[in-house]
């Protein structure tokens, strides 16, 4: 870094990419956001060789890991679709605020949706791992 | 195209990926149901065509979103959008061709 | 008795170390951290402590504040890495379970000096979404015949968002703003929603053209940090998700929101304008 850039870096005071993955001290939604982004990038990285030499797979145990990545992205994607597009579970604006009221969008029904998402993720990941580790080797693939 | 159209398609493509991707996985991994799907060439081909389109749209739009958040200046935003669109169309054409050749239809 | 307890409140109970970010972009090559030790009582807020340091120890310390009671939104800072209004955070609360309190200027705002950030682009974005009520009935506006009345349901749709102080805590916490300096930010988007659902407002389509752009409301990915840090419980994340829903509904030609029931009879026969 030259002197000019150095000064600009501190004067602008932007977090940059590290701001995306800064999770400590914030709620769990922020962690899910960061993981959604990371898993999305990893899936794109997997897609490239999978397309290039048609049907490429990294091997049994890596397949199970891939399953965890994909099923997380799917489960969280379902949650995001419900929340962002349909506004389901996001709650209504309040007319009366209690002192030290927690935000409705974090504390309300959205948290049940989040628990369901985690449940869906676990179920899907177990099914995928079962196929990847047990069924597929039996098929001789 | 408005941003809301792009993002609406993004969510719809996501739902399509879950459905067609499930069929794709069953076809390759499940001994019972897989035979039924791979046995019918046209079912397999249609499924793959939809799956590939939805997957490419969803993935490349996701990459576009990440890139324009990374480089937010207006000219870059436009350039990234067009570049991603061209890459997507080219990949889809090549992908369908490879698929047709693998199934012995071309 | 009463007097006794209020004296208790101001009795010094602990010496706390404040680690403060010192930086003058016009002079310094890089920021420095300076430590100040200060005696605090149960009621001392961080703002009180800062004012005391400026008065007694180091007059060159710069920070911005105005009302001192969480009503103006000037004094938001990073306290131990989290956006807070220092006027309503007590030192003992922030120093709980640690031996020092770390103060930094808000992330994602250019530093003017020490703890004060530059809010120019933040306010420009707020202005960009037209934060005022847009009316089309010019005849009525020129020759007013009465008030614009609302039912309680219509009021409840936007009341929560009117509490915003423009303190910038949400804008600073948002992960998208960390890289995307064109993004409108949670505060502007929540205010846009507040005006769009107001039953007196006619500017829905005008604002959709601004919000539905490359760096508009769709760059929000529901990390919900904005609601997490908002000191007035405005819940901008909720507003933005509802805004997206509103835009999608509008796209399919649906009514933006259900027309509310007739005005309460207490007001009597009321002409809706
Ligand atoms: S929405 Fe909350 S955090 Fe954001 S500027 Fe307004 S009061 Fe501050
Ligand atoms: S909910 Fe949206 S606007 Fe709020 S912090 Fe998260 S990404 Fe930013």
PDB file of C-alpha atoms in Angstrom, chain C residues 55-271:
ATOM      1  CA  UNK C  55     -12.844  18.537  30.368  1.00  0.00           C
ATOM      2  CA  UNK C  56     -10.237  17.199  32.731  1.00  0.00           C
ATOM      3  CA  UNK C  57      -7.693  15.096  30.899  1.00  0.00           C
ATOM      4  CA  UNK C  58      -7.418  15.626  27.168  1.00  0.00           C
ATOM      5  CA  UNK C  59      -9.202  18.584  25.511  1.00  0.00           C
ATOM      6  CA  UNK C  60      -8.190  17.398  22.033  1.00  0.00           C
ATOM      7  CA  UNK C  61     -10.543  14.404  22.143  1.00  0.00           C
ATOM      8  CA  UNK C  62     -13.326  14.825  19.552  1.00  0.00           C
ATOM      9  CA  UNK C  63     -16.746  13.253  19.447  1.00  0.00           C
ATOM     10  CA  UNK C  64     -20.243  14.291  18.461  1.00  0.00           C
ATOM     11  CA  UNK C  65     -23.210  14.529  20.797  1.00  0.00           C
ATOM     12  CA  UNK C  66     -26.179  16.727  21.331  1.00  0.00           C
ATOM     13  CA  UNK C  67     -29.143  15.858  23.535  1.00  0.00           C
ATOM     14  CA  UNK C  68     -27.628  13.195  25.765  1.00  0.00           C
ATOM     15  CA  UNK C  69     -30.917  11.312  26.136  1.00  0.00           C
ATOM     16  CA  UNK C  70     -31.243   9.034  23.090  1.00  0.00           C
ATOM     17  CA  UNK C  71     -33.395  11.477  21.138  1.00  0.00           C
ATOM     18  CA  UNK C  72     -31.051  13.066  18.607  1.00  0.00           C
ATOM     19  CA  UNK C  73     -28.952  10.159  17.332  1.00  0.00           C
ATOM     20  CA  UNK C  74     -25.621  11.997  17.181  1.00  0.00           C
ATOM     21  CA  UNK C  75     -23.551   9.869  19.500  1.00  0.00           C
ATOM     22  CA  UNK C  76     -23.635   6.380  17.962  1.00  0.00           C
ATOM     23  CA  UNK C  77     -20.245   4.659  18.265  1.00  0.00           C
ATOM     24  CA  UNK C  78     -18.722   1.222  18.303  1.00  0.00           C
ATOM     25  CA  UNK C  79     -18.611   0.156  21.935  1.00  0.00           C
ATOM     26  CA  UNK C  80     -16.596  -3.061  22.225  1.00  0.00           C
ATOM     27  CA  UNK C  81     -17.224  -3.668  18.526  1.00  0.00           C
ATOM     28  CA  UNK C  82     -20.961  -3.139  18.569  1.00  0.00           C
ATOM     29  CA  UNK C  83     -22.964  -0.109  17.458  1.00  0.00           C
ATOM     30  CA  UNK C  84     -24.561   1.692  20.413  1.00  0.00           C
ATOM     31  CA  UNK C  85     -25.724   5.116  21.495  1.00  0.00           C
ATOM     32  CA  UNK C  86     -23.137   6.035  24.117  1.00  0.00           C
ATOM     33  CA  UNK C  87     -25.545   8.415  25.897  1.00  0.00           C
ATOM     34  CA  UNK C  88     -27.676   5.506  27.034  1.00  0.00           C
ATOM     35  CA  UNK C  89     -25.001   2.894  27.641  1.00  0.00           C
ATOM     36  CA  UNK C  90     -23.540   2.944  31.126  1.00  0.00           C
ATOM     37  CA  UNK C  91     -19.816   2.393  31.508  1.00  0.00           C
ATOM     38  CA  UNK C  92     -20.294  -0.390  34.037  1.00  0.00           C
ATOM     39  CA  UNK C  93     -22.681  -2.134  31.659  1.00  0.00           C
ATOM     40  CA  UNK C  94     -20.130  -2.002  28.831  1.00  0.00           C
ATOM     41  CA  UNK C  95     -17.249  -2.959  31.134  1.00  0.00           C
ATOM     42  CA  UNK C  96     -19.116  -5.975  32.469  1.00  0.00           C
ATOM     43  CA  UNK C  97     -16.780  -9.007  32.548  1.00  0.00           C
ATOM     44  CA  UNK C  98     -13.861  -7.167  30.946  1.00  0.00           C
ATOM     45  CA  UNK C  99     -11.212  -4.763  32.175  1.00  0.00           C
ATOM     46  CA  UNK C 100     -11.560  -2.048  29.538  1.00  0.00           C
ATOM     47  CA  UNK C 101     -14.102  -0.437  27.208  1.00  0.00           C
ATOM     48  CA  UNK C 102     -13.098   0.008  23.589  1.00  0.00           C
ATOM     49  CA  UNK C 103     -14.506   2.980  21.664  1.00  0.00           C
ATOM     50  CA  UNK C 104     -14.254   3.363  17.900  1.00  0.00           C
ATOM     51  CA  UNK C 105     -16.055   5.560  15.350  1.00  0.00           C
ATOM     52  CA  UNK C 106     -18.890   3.853  13.466  1.00  0.00           C
ATOM     53  CA  UNK C 107     -17.799   1.388  10.796  1.00  0.00           C
ATOM     54  CA  UNK C 108     -18.485   2.292   7.169  1.00  0.00           C
ATOM     55  CA  UNK C 109     -18.593   6.029   7.836  1.00  0.00           C
ATOM     56  CA  UNK C 110     -15.565   8.100   6.785  1.00  0.00           C
ATOM     57  CA  UNK C 111     -13.742   9.394   9.868  1.00  0.00           C
ATOM     58  CA  UNK C 112     -13.736  13.163  10.358  1.00  0.00           C
ATOM     59  CA  UNK C 113     -11.743  13.035  13.534  1.00  0.00           C
ATOM     60  CA  UNK C 114     -11.431  10.611  16.448  1.00  0.00           C
ATOM     61  CA  UNK C 115     -14.918   9.318  17.198  1.00  0.00           C
ATOM     62  CA  UNK C 116     -16.929  11.472  14.778  1.00  0.00           C
ATOM     63  CA  UNK C 117     -17.953  10.101  11.387  1.00  0.00           C
ATOM     64  CA  UNK C 118     -19.034  11.826   8.181  1.00  0.00           C
ATOM     65  CA  UNK C 119     -22.769  11.283   7.549  1.00  0.00           C
ATOM     66  CA  UNK C 120     -23.015  13.090   4.191  1.00  0.00           C
ATOM     67  CA  UNK C 121     -23.673  10.081   1.976  1.00  0.00           C
ATOM     68  CA  UNK C 122     -25.959   8.544   4.595  1.00  0.00           C
ATOM     69  CA  UNK C 123     -28.195  11.633   4.556  1.00  0.00           C
ATOM     70  CA  UNK C 124     -28.000  11.837   0.759  1.00  0.00           C
ATOM     71  CA  UNK C 125     -29.402   8.324   0.548  1.00  0.00           C
ATOM     72  CA  UNK C 126     -32.167   9.216   2.957  1.00  0.00           C
ATOM     73  CA  UNK C 127     -33.033  12.201   0.783  1.00  0.00           C
ATOM     74  CA  UNK C 128     -32.919  10.056  -2.369  1.00  0.00           C
ATOM     75  CA  UNK C 129     -35.969   8.019  -1.328  1.00  0.00           C
ATOM     76  CA  UNK C 130     -38.095  11.190  -0.951  1.00  0.00           C
ATOM     77  CA  UNK C 131     -38.879  11.025   2.757  1.00  0.00           C
ATOM     78  CA  UNK C 132     -41.962  13.194   2.645  1.00  0.00           C
ATOM     79  CA  UNK C 133     -45.616  12.674   1.831  1.00  0.00           C
ATOM     80  CA  UNK C 134     -46.276  13.026  -1.872  1.00  0.00           C
ATOM     81  CA  UNK C 135     -49.770  14.224  -2.816  1.00  0.00           C
ATOM     82  CA  UNK C 136     -51.417  14.514  -6.194  1.00  0.00           C
ATOM     83  CA  UNK C 137     -54.462  16.600  -5.191  1.00  0.00           C
ATOM     84  CA  UNK C 138     -52.973  20.022  -5.806  1.00  0.00           C
ATOM     85  CA  UNK C 139     -56.403  21.671  -5.729  1.00  0.00           C
ATOM     86  CA  UNK C 140     -56.941  20.477  -2.158  1.00  0.00           C
ATOM     87  CA  UNK C 141     -53.413  21.409  -1.129  1.00  0.00           C
ATOM     88  CA  UNK C 142     -53.838  24.972  -2.354  1.00  0.00           C
ATOM     89  CA  UNK C 143     -57.277  25.432  -0.812  1.00  0.00           C
ATOM     90  CA  UNK C 144     -57.413  23.036   2.136  1.00  0.00           C
ATOM     91  CA  UNK C 145     -60.868  21.988   3.335  1.00  0.00           C
ATOM     92  CA  UNK C 146     -59.909  19.724   6.249  1.00  0.00           C
ATOM     93  CA  UNK C 147     -57.468  17.271   7.758  1.00  0.00           C
ATOM     94  CA  UNK C 148     -56.254  14.013   6.255  1.00  0.00           C
ATOM     95  CA  UNK C 149     -57.700  11.490   8.688  1.00  0.00           C
ATOM     96  CA  UNK C 150     -56.481   7.947   9.320  1.00  0.00           C
ATOM     97  CA  UNK C 151     -57.784   4.919  11.184  1.00  0.00           C
ATOM     98  CA  UNK C 152     -55.694   3.366  13.919  1.00  0.00           C
ATOM     99  CA  UNK C 153     -54.911   0.404  11.632  1.00  0.00           C
ATOM    100  CA  UNK C 154     -53.533   2.682   8.985  1.00  0.00           C
ATOM    101  CA  UNK C 155     -51.459   4.434  11.620  1.00  0.00           C
ATOM    102  CA  UNK C 156     -50.183   1.133  13.017  1.00  0.00           C
ATOM    103  CA  UNK C 157     -48.769   0.185   9.604  1.00  0.00           C
ATOM    104  CA  UNK C 158     -46.039   2.790   9.782  1.00  0.00           C
ATOM    105  CA  UNK C 159     -45.841   4.058  13.370  1.00  0.00           C
ATOM    106  CA  UNK C 160     -42.912   1.793  14.309  1.00  0.00           C
ATOM    107  CA  UNK C 161     -40.673   3.280  11.611  1.00  0.00           C
ATOM    108  CA  UNK C 162     -41.308   6.900  12.560  1.00  0.00           C
ATOM    109  CA  UNK C 163     -39.121   6.484  15.649  1.00  0.00           C
ATOM    110  CA  UNK C 164     -35.926   6.485  13.571  1.00  0.00           C
ATOM    111  CA  UNK C 165     -33.244   8.923  14.771  1.00  0.00           C
ATOM    112  CA  UNK C 166     -30.959   8.720  11.715  1.00  0.00           C
ATOM    113  CA  UNK C 167     -28.219   7.627  14.091  1.00  0.00           C
ATOM    114  CA  UNK C 168     -26.526   5.427  11.494  1.00  0.00           C
ATOM    115  CA  UNK C 169     -26.101   2.377  13.731  1.00  0.00           C
ATOM    116  CA  UNK C 170     -28.030   0.155  11.327  1.00  0.00           C
ATOM    117  CA  UNK C 171     -26.149   1.460   8.286  1.00  0.00           C
ATOM    118  CA  UNK C 172     -22.896   0.754  10.064  1.00  0.00           C
ATOM    119  CA  UNK C 173     -23.864  -2.790  11.095  1.00  0.00           C
ATOM    120  CA  UNK C 174     -25.138  -3.916   7.697  1.00  0.00           C
ATOM    121  CA  UNK C 175     -22.788  -6.401   5.986  1.00  0.00           C
ATOM    122  CA  UNK C 176     -23.861  -5.213   2.531  1.00  0.00           C
ATOM    123  CA  UNK C 177     -22.831  -1.616   3.253  1.00  0.00           C
ATOM    124  CA  UNK C 178     -19.384  -2.903   4.243  1.00  0.00           C
ATOM    125  CA  UNK C 179     -18.491  -3.264   0.558  1.00  0.00           C
ATOM    126  CA  UNK C 180     -21.370  -1.693  -1.382  1.00  0.00           C
ATOM    127  CA  UNK C 181     -21.215   2.054  -0.872  1.00  0.00           C
ATOM    128  CA  UNK C 182     -24.056   2.631  -3.362  1.00  0.00           C
ATOM    129  CA  UNK C 183     -26.525   0.501  -1.387  1.00  0.00           C
ATOM    130  CA  UNK C 184     -29.285   2.680   0.030  1.00  0.00           C
ATOM    131  CA  UNK C 185     -28.943   1.136   3.454  1.00  0.00           C
ATOM    132  CA  UNK C 186     -31.456  -0.099   6.026  1.00  0.00           C
ATOM    133  CA  UNK C 187     -32.394   3.335   7.343  1.00  0.00           C
ATOM    134  CA  UNK C 188     -33.372   4.785   3.960  1.00  0.00           C
ATOM    135  CA  UNK C 189     -35.215   1.612   2.932  1.00  0.00           C
ATOM    136  CA  UNK C 190     -37.190   1.417   6.173  1.00  0.00           C
ATOM    137  CA  UNK C 191     -38.136   5.093   5.798  1.00  0.00           C
ATOM    138  CA  UNK C 192     -39.180   4.438   2.195  1.00  0.00           C
ATOM    139  CA  UNK C 193     -41.490   1.701   3.452  1.00  0.00           C
ATOM    140  CA  UNK C 194     -42.834   4.035   6.110  1.00  0.00           C
ATOM    141  CA  UNK C 195     -43.924   6.575   3.482  1.00  0.00           C
ATOM    142  CA  UNK C 196     -45.108   3.997   0.954  1.00  0.00           C
ATOM    143  CA  UNK C 197     -47.649   2.394   3.278  1.00  0.00           C
ATOM    144  CA  UNK C 198     -48.927   5.697   4.605  1.00  0.00           C
ATOM    145  CA  UNK C 199     -52.564   5.989   3.523  1.00  0.00           C
ATOM    146  CA  UNK C 200     -52.106   9.701   2.727  1.00  0.00           C
ATOM    147  CA  UNK C 201     -49.263   9.088   0.303  1.00  0.00           C
ATOM    148  CA  UNK C 202     -49.498   8.844  -3.507  1.00  0.00           C
ATOM    149  CA  UNK C 203     -45.816   8.320  -4.299  1.00  0.00           C
ATOM    150  CA  UNK C 204     -45.735   4.501  -4.415  1.00  0.00           C
ATOM    151  CA  UNK C 205     -44.690   4.096  -8.047  1.00  0.00           C
ATOM    152  CA  UNK C 206     -42.376   7.067  -7.920  1.00  0.00           C
ATOM    153  CA  UNK C 207     -40.439   5.485  -5.065  1.00  0.00           C
ATOM    154  CA  UNK C 208     -40.492   1.972  -6.528  1.00  0.00           C
ATOM    155  CA  UNK C 209     -38.484   3.329  -9.482  1.00  0.00           C
ATOM    156  CA  UNK C 210     -35.759   4.371  -7.021  1.00  0.00           C
ATOM    157  CA  UNK C 211     -35.871   1.399  -4.658  1.00  0.00           C
ATOM    158  CA  UNK C 212     -36.135  -1.323  -7.274  1.00  0.00           C
ATOM    159  CA  UNK C 213     -32.681  -0.616  -8.724  1.00  0.00           C
ATOM    160  CA  UNK C 214     -29.344  -2.446  -8.758  1.00  0.00           C
ATOM    161  CA  UNK C 215     -28.351  -1.087  -5.374  1.00  0.00           C
ATOM    162  CA  UNK C 216     -31.818  -0.824  -3.890  1.00  0.00           C
ATOM    163  CA  UNK C 217     -33.811  -3.033  -1.574  1.00  0.00           C
ATOM    164  CA  UNK C 218     -32.813  -6.356  -3.194  1.00  0.00           C
ATOM    165  CA  UNK C 219     -29.248  -6.081  -1.932  1.00  0.00           C
ATOM    166  CA  UNK C 220     -30.565  -6.801   1.556  1.00  0.00           C
ATOM    167  CA  UNK C 221     -30.141 -10.478   2.433  1.00  0.00           C
ATOM    168  CA  UNK C 222     -31.776 -10.478   5.823  1.00  0.00           C
ATOM    169  CA  UNK C 223     -28.740 -10.622   8.084  1.00  0.00           C
ATOM    170  CA  UNK C 224     -30.970  -8.662  10.506  1.00  0.00           C
ATOM    171  CA  UNK C 225     -28.028  -6.900  12.139  1.00  0.00           C
ATOM    172  CA  UNK C 226     -29.757  -3.575  11.542  1.00  0.00           C
ATOM    173  CA  UNK C 227     -32.679  -4.555  13.774  1.00  0.00           C
ATOM    174  CA  UNK C 228     -30.276  -6.074  16.234  1.00  0.00           C
ATOM    175  CA  UNK C 229     -28.393  -2.829  16.871  1.00  0.00           C
ATOM    176  CA  UNK C 230     -31.154  -0.248  16.378  1.00  0.00           C
ATOM    177  CA  UNK C 231     -31.403   1.747  19.619  1.00  0.00           C
ATOM    178  CA  UNK C 232     -35.026   2.773  19.027  1.00  0.00           C
ATOM    179  CA  UNK C 233     -36.342  -0.706  18.126  1.00  0.00           C
ATOM    180  CA  UNK C 234     -37.351   0.537  14.673  1.00  0.00           C
ATOM    181  CA  UNK C 235     -36.757  -2.921  13.205  1.00  0.00           C
ATOM    182  CA  UNK C 236     -35.584  -1.859   9.735  1.00  0.00           C
ATOM    183  CA  UNK C 237     -35.055  -5.479   8.645  1.00  0.00           C
ATOM    184  CA  UNK C 238     -38.760  -6.094   8.980  1.00  0.00           C
ATOM    185  CA  UNK C 239     -39.532  -2.944   7.006  1.00  0.00           C
ATOM    186  CA  UNK C 240     -37.234  -4.001   4.180  1.00  0.00           C
ATOM    187  CA  UNK C 241     -38.720  -7.488   3.891  1.00  0.00           C
ATOM    188  CA  UNK C 242     -42.212  -5.992   3.866  1.00  0.00           C
ATOM    189  CA  UNK C 243     -41.000  -3.506   1.260  1.00  0.00           C
ATOM    190  CA  UNK C 244     -39.840  -6.348  -0.988  1.00  0.00           C
ATOM    191  CA  UNK C 245     -43.202  -8.038  -0.548  1.00  0.00           C
ATOM    192  CA  UNK C 246     -44.931  -4.754  -1.404  1.00  0.00           C
ATOM    193  CA  UNK C 247     -42.886  -4.347  -4.587  1.00  0.00           C
ATOM    194  CA  UNK C 248     -43.607  -7.931  -5.682  1.00  0.00           C
ATOM    195  CA  UNK C 249     -47.326  -7.488  -4.995  1.00  0.00           C
ATOM    196  CA  UNK C 250     -47.299  -4.266  -6.978  1.00  0.00           C
ATOM    197  CA  UNK C 251     -45.581  -6.108  -9.832  1.00  0.00           C
ATOM    198  CA  UNK C 252     -48.548  -8.458 -10.146  1.00  0.00           C
ATOM    199  CA  UNK C 253     -50.981  -5.557  -9.968  1.00  0.00           C
ATOM    200  CA  UNK C 254     -52.270  -6.459  -6.524  1.00  0.00           C
ATOM    201  CA  UNK C 255     -53.423  -3.759  -4.151  1.00  0.00           C
ATOM    202  CA  UNK C 256     -50.415  -2.705  -2.060  1.00  0.00           C
ATOM    203  CA  UNK C 257     -52.317  -3.219   1.137  1.00  0.00           C
ATOM    204  CA  UNK C 258     -55.839  -4.084   2.130  1.00  0.00           C
ATOM    205  CA  UNK C 259     -58.043  -0.968   2.277  1.00  0.00           C
ATOM    206  CA  UNK C 260     -58.792  -0.526   5.925  1.00  0.00           C
ATOM    207  CA  UNK C 261     -62.293  -0.512   7.359  1.00  0.00           C
ATOM    208  CA  UNK C 262     -64.360   2.641   7.605  1.00  0.00           C
ATOM    209  CA  UNK C 263     -63.053   5.299   9.912  1.00  0.00           C
ATOM    210  CA  UNK C 264     -64.197   4.876  13.526  1.00  0.00           C
ATOM    211  CA  UNK C 265     -67.629   6.361  14.165  1.00  0.00           C
ATOM    212  CA  UNK C 266     -66.269   8.583  16.927  1.00  0.00           C
ATOM    213  CA  UNK C 267     -64.767  10.860  14.327  1.00  0.00           C
ATOM    214  CA  UNK C 268     -68.182  11.013  12.702  1.00  0.00           C
ATOM    215  CA  UNK C 269     -68.841  11.344   9.009  1.00  0.00           C
ATOM    216  CA  UNK C 270     -65.436  11.869   7.503  1.00  0.00           C
ATOM    217  CA  UNK C 271     -64.580  12.489   3.905  1.00  0.00           C
TER     218      UNK C 271
END
